[in-house]
Amino acid sequence: MTDYLKSNFIVEEKIRIQEIPAIIFRPIEVKGPIPTVVFYHGWSSNKEFQRLRGFILSSVGYQVVIPDAIYHGERNRLNDYGWDMAKQYFWDVIFRNLEEFNFVTTNMMEESINWLGRYL
């Protein structure tokens, strides 16, 4: 991870939730359950490109998990994200993110997480 975005108050860690690579940010001093956001990046992006957003949310007290979507980042990245590839893969990516959300939330340490939006 790059050195230009560091803080003595935020922990940034690359993790794997089974086969899903992700980055997690959390305030360093927090004990017990912490409000947690799962942040999905957009089409053609990846978890590293969203570090600033994760850092900002964490700086105001949230734990942030940013997974790589299928066909992005470390997960079989496409060579091109233009219109033709979007027509072929876009909805697969969206629906896969929706399917993986439950997997991500149930495979993290429940005792340290207070999921935002879980019951919405």
PDB file of C-alpha atoms in Angstrom:
ATOM      1  CA  MET A   1       0.000   0.000   0.000  1.00  0.00           C
ATOM      2  CA  THR A   2       1.221   3.460  -0.713  1.00  0.00           C
ATOM      3  CA  ASP A   3       2.814   5.617   1.950  1.00  0.00           C
ATOM      4  CA  TYR A   4       1.025   8.858   1.144  1.00  0.00           C
ATOM      5  CA  LEU A   5      -2.182   7.804   2.902  1.00  0.00           C
ATOM      6  CA  LYS A   6      -1.180   6.774   6.410  1.00  0.00           C
ATOM      7  CA  SER A   7      -2.423   7.654   9.871  1.00  0.00           C
ATOM      8  CA  ASN A   8      -1.504   6.812  13.442  1.00  0.00           C
ATOM      9  CA  PHE A   9      -5.243   6.541  14.159  1.00  0.00           C
ATOM     10  CA  ILE A  10      -6.379   4.127  11.432  1.00  0.00           C
ATOM     11  CA  VAL A  11      -5.386   0.524  10.767  1.00  0.00           C
ATOM     12  CA  GLU A  12      -5.350  -0.516   7.112  1.00  0.00           C
ATOM     13  CA  GLU A  13      -4.977  -4.192   6.325  1.00  0.00           C
ATOM     14  CA  LYS A  14      -5.225  -6.364   3.230  1.00  0.00           C
ATOM     15  CA  ILE A  15      -7.377  -9.385   4.021  1.00  0.00           C
ATOM     16  CA  ARG A  16      -8.981 -12.327   2.248  1.00  0.00           C
ATOM     17  CA  ILE A  17     -12.520 -13.371   3.012  1.00  0.00           C
ATOM     18  CA  GLN A  18     -11.944 -16.871   1.708  1.00  0.00           C
ATOM     19  CA  GLU A  19     -11.363 -16.254  -2.030  1.00  0.00           C
ATOM     20  CA  ILE A  20     -12.352 -12.562  -1.956  1.00  0.00           C
ATOM     21  CA  PRO A  21      -9.453 -10.095  -1.611  1.00  0.00           C
ATOM     22  CA  ALA A  22     -10.359  -6.980   0.374  1.00  0.00           C
ATOM     23  CA  ILE A  23      -8.943  -4.058   2.311  1.00  0.00           C
ATOM     24  CA  ILE A  24     -10.213  -3.278   5.793  1.00  0.00           C
ATOM     25  CA  PHE A  25      -9.877   0.080   7.562  1.00  0.00           C
ATOM     26  CA  ARG A  26     -10.700   0.611  11.217  1.00  0.00           C
ATOM     27  CA  PRO A  27     -10.028   3.220  13.891  1.00  0.00           C
ATOM     28  CA  ILE A  28      -7.107   1.996  15.987  1.00  0.00           C
ATOM     29  CA  GLU A  29      -8.487   2.834  19.448  1.00  0.00           C
ATOM     30  CA  VAL A  30     -11.978   1.315  19.151  1.00  0.00           C
ATOM     31  CA  LYS A  31     -12.878  -1.585  21.441  1.00  0.00           C
ATOM     32  CA  GLY A  32     -15.957  -3.775  21.047  1.00  0.00           C
ATOM     33  CA  PRO A  33     -18.481  -3.750  18.202  1.00  0.00           C
ATOM     34  CA  ILE A  34     -17.906  -1.078  15.604  1.00  0.00           C
ATOM     35  CA  PRO A  35     -20.257   0.253  12.914  1.00  0.00           C
ATOM     36  CA  THR A  36     -19.120  -1.372   9.675  1.00  0.00           C
ATOM     37  CA  VAL A  37     -19.612  -0.432   6.035  1.00  0.00           C
ATOM     38  CA  VAL A  38     -19.045  -2.796   3.110  1.00  0.00           C
ATOM     39  CA  PHE A  39     -18.006  -0.454   0.305  1.00  0.00           C
ATOM     40  CA  TYR A  40     -18.307  -1.773  -3.255  1.00  0.00           C
ATOM     41  CA  HIS A  41     -16.325   0.013  -5.949  1.00  0.00           C
ATOM     42  CA  GLY A  42     -17.757   0.889  -9.344  1.00  0.00           C
ATOM     43  CA  TRP A  43     -17.282  -0.594 -12.804  1.00  0.00           C
ATOM     44  CA  SER A  44     -13.617  -0.662 -13.900  1.00  0.00           C
ATOM     45  CA  SER A  45     -12.358   0.282 -10.421  1.00  0.00           C
ATOM     46  CA  ASN A  46     -10.813  -1.852  -7.666  1.00  0.00           C
ATOM     47  CA  LYS A  47     -10.325  -1.846  -3.914  1.00  0.00           C
ATOM     48  CA  GLU A  48      -7.034   0.089  -4.073  1.00  0.00           C
ATOM     49  CA  PHE A  49      -8.645   2.938  -6.019  1.00  0.00           C
ATOM     50  CA  GLN A  50     -11.164   3.346  -3.174  1.00  0.00           C
ATOM     51  CA  ARG A  51      -8.641   3.596  -0.334  1.00  0.00           C
ATOM     52  CA  LEU A  52      -9.256   7.323   0.168  1.00  0.00           C
ATOM     53  CA  ARG A  53     -12.979   6.747   0.680  1.00  0.00           C
ATOM     54  CA  GLY A  54     -12.276   3.919   3.123  1.00  0.00           C
ATOM     55  CA  PHE A  55      -9.794   6.106   4.960  1.00  0.00           C
ATOM     56  CA  ILE A  56     -12.272   8.999   5.237  1.00  0.00           C
ATOM     57  CA  LEU A  57     -15.100   6.794   6.550  1.00  0.00           C
ATOM     58  CA  SER A  58     -12.750   5.163   9.032  1.00  0.00           C
ATOM     59  CA  SER A  59     -11.484   8.541  10.246  1.00  0.00           C
ATOM     60  CA  VAL A  60     -15.008   9.343  11.471  1.00  0.00           C
ATOM     61  CA  GLY A  61     -15.419   6.074  13.362  1.00  0.00           C
ATOM     62  CA  TYR A  62     -16.455   3.363  10.910  1.00  0.00           C
ATOM     63  CA  GLN A  63     -14.820   0.091  10.060  1.00  0.00           C
ATOM     64  CA  VAL A  64     -14.756  -0.186   6.257  1.00  0.00           C
ATOM     65  CA  VAL A  65     -14.405  -3.370   4.200  1.00  0.00           C
ATOM     66  CA  ILE A  66     -13.666  -2.856   0.491  1.00  0.00           C
ATOM     67  CA  PRO A  67     -13.756  -6.133  -1.466  1.00  0.00           C
ATOM     68  CA  ASP A  68     -12.620  -6.525  -5.061  1.00  0.00           C
ATOM     69  CA  ALA A  69     -15.576  -7.300  -7.309  1.00  0.00           C
ATOM     70  CA  ILE A  70     -15.363 -10.265  -9.669  1.00  0.00           C
ATOM     71  CA  TYR A  71     -13.447  -9.323 -12.885  1.00  0.00           C
ATOM     72  CA  HIS A  72     -11.758  -6.432 -11.049  1.00  0.00           C
ATOM     73  CA  GLY A  73      -8.488  -5.971  -9.167  1.00  0.00           C
ATOM     74  CA  GLU A  74      -7.104  -9.327  -8.052  1.00  0.00           C
ATOM     75  CA  ARG A  75     -10.149 -11.269  -9.314  1.00  0.00           C
ATOM     76  CA  ASN A  76      -9.554 -12.036 -13.001  1.00  0.00           C
ATOM     77  CA  ARG A  77      -9.289  -8.399 -14.057  1.00  0.00           C
ATOM     78  CA  LEU A  78     -10.627  -7.683 -17.553  1.00  0.00           C
ATOM     79  CA  ASN A  79      -8.300  -6.110 -20.132  1.00  0.00           C
ATOM     80  CA  ASP A  80     -10.972  -3.648 -21.231  1.00  0.00           C
ATOM     81  CA  TYR A  81     -13.976  -2.122 -19.444  1.00  0.00           C
ATOM     82  CA  GLY A  82     -15.550  -0.510 -22.500  1.00  0.00           C
ATOM     83  CA  TRP A  83     -19.119  -0.792 -23.709  1.00  0.00           C
ATOM     84  CA  ASP A  84     -18.790  -4.296 -25.200  1.00  0.00           C
ATOM     85  CA  MET A  85     -17.370  -5.736 -21.981  1.00  0.00           C
ATOM     86  CA  ALA A  86     -19.940  -3.856 -19.897  1.00  0.00           C
ATOM     87  CA  LYS A  87     -22.752  -5.414 -21.931  1.00  0.00           C
ATOM     88  CA  GLN A  88     -21.269  -8.843 -21.317  1.00  0.00           C
ATOM     89  CA  TYR A  89     -20.189  -8.618 -17.657  1.00  0.00           C
ATOM     90  CA  PHE A  90     -21.772  -5.633 -15.873  1.00  0.00           C
ATOM     91  CA  TRP A  91     -24.891  -7.332 -14.487  1.00  0.00           C
ATOM     92  CA  ASP A  92     -22.922 -10.462 -13.582  1.00  0.00           C
ATOM     93  CA  VAL A  93     -20.683  -8.265 -11.439  1.00  0.00           C
ATOM     94  CA  ILE A  94     -23.620  -6.508  -9.765  1.00  0.00           C
ATOM     95  CA  PHE A  95     -25.480  -9.718  -8.958  1.00  0.00           C
ATOM     96  CA  ARG A  96     -22.293 -11.419  -7.758  1.00  0.00           C
ATOM     97  CA  ASN A  97     -21.672  -8.511  -5.360  1.00  0.00           C
ATOM     98  CA  LEU A  98     -25.200  -8.938  -4.010  1.00  0.00           C
ATOM     99  CA  GLU A  99     -24.667 -12.680  -3.540  1.00  0.00           C
ATOM    100  CA  GLU A 100     -21.276 -12.172  -1.901  1.00  0.00           C
ATOM    101  CA  PHE A 101     -22.498  -9.523   0.539  1.00  0.00           C
ATOM    102  CA  ASN A 102     -24.086 -12.137   2.814  1.00  0.00           C
ATOM    103  CA  PHE A 103     -20.963 -14.265   2.512  1.00  0.00           C
ATOM    104  CA  VAL A 104     -18.720 -11.315   3.416  1.00  0.00           C
ATOM    105  CA  THR A 105     -20.823 -10.296   6.407  1.00  0.00           C
ATOM    106  CA  THR A 106     -21.160 -13.808   7.835  1.00  0.00           C
ATOM    107  CA  ASN A 107     -17.464 -14.613   7.407  1.00  0.00           C
ATOM    108  CA  MET A 108     -16.161 -11.594   9.302  1.00  0.00           C
ATOM    109  CA  MET A 109     -15.804 -11.616  13.092  1.00  0.00           C
ATOM    110  CA  GLU A 110     -19.374 -10.959  14.241  1.00  0.00           C
ATOM    111  CA  GLU A 111     -18.392  -9.966  17.773  1.00  0.00           C
ATOM    112  CA  SER A 112     -16.429  -6.953  16.504  1.00  0.00           C
ATOM    113  CA  ILE A 113     -18.927  -5.727  13.939  1.00  0.00           C
ATOM    114  CA  ASN A 114     -22.164  -3.790  14.070  1.00  0.00           C
ATOM    115  CA  TRP A 115     -23.322  -3.973  10.435  1.00  0.00           C
ATOM    116  CA  LEU A 116     -24.877  -0.822   9.065  1.00  0.00           C
ATOM    117  CA  GLY A 117     -27.895  -1.458   6.911  1.00  0.00           C
ATOM    118  CA  ARG A 118     -28.148  -5.135   7.760  1.00  0.00           C
ATOM    119  CA  TYR A 119     -31.851  -4.903   8.509  1.00  0.00           C
ATOM    120  CA  LEU A 120     -32.814  -2.388   5.818  1.00  0.00           C
TER     121      LEU A 120
END
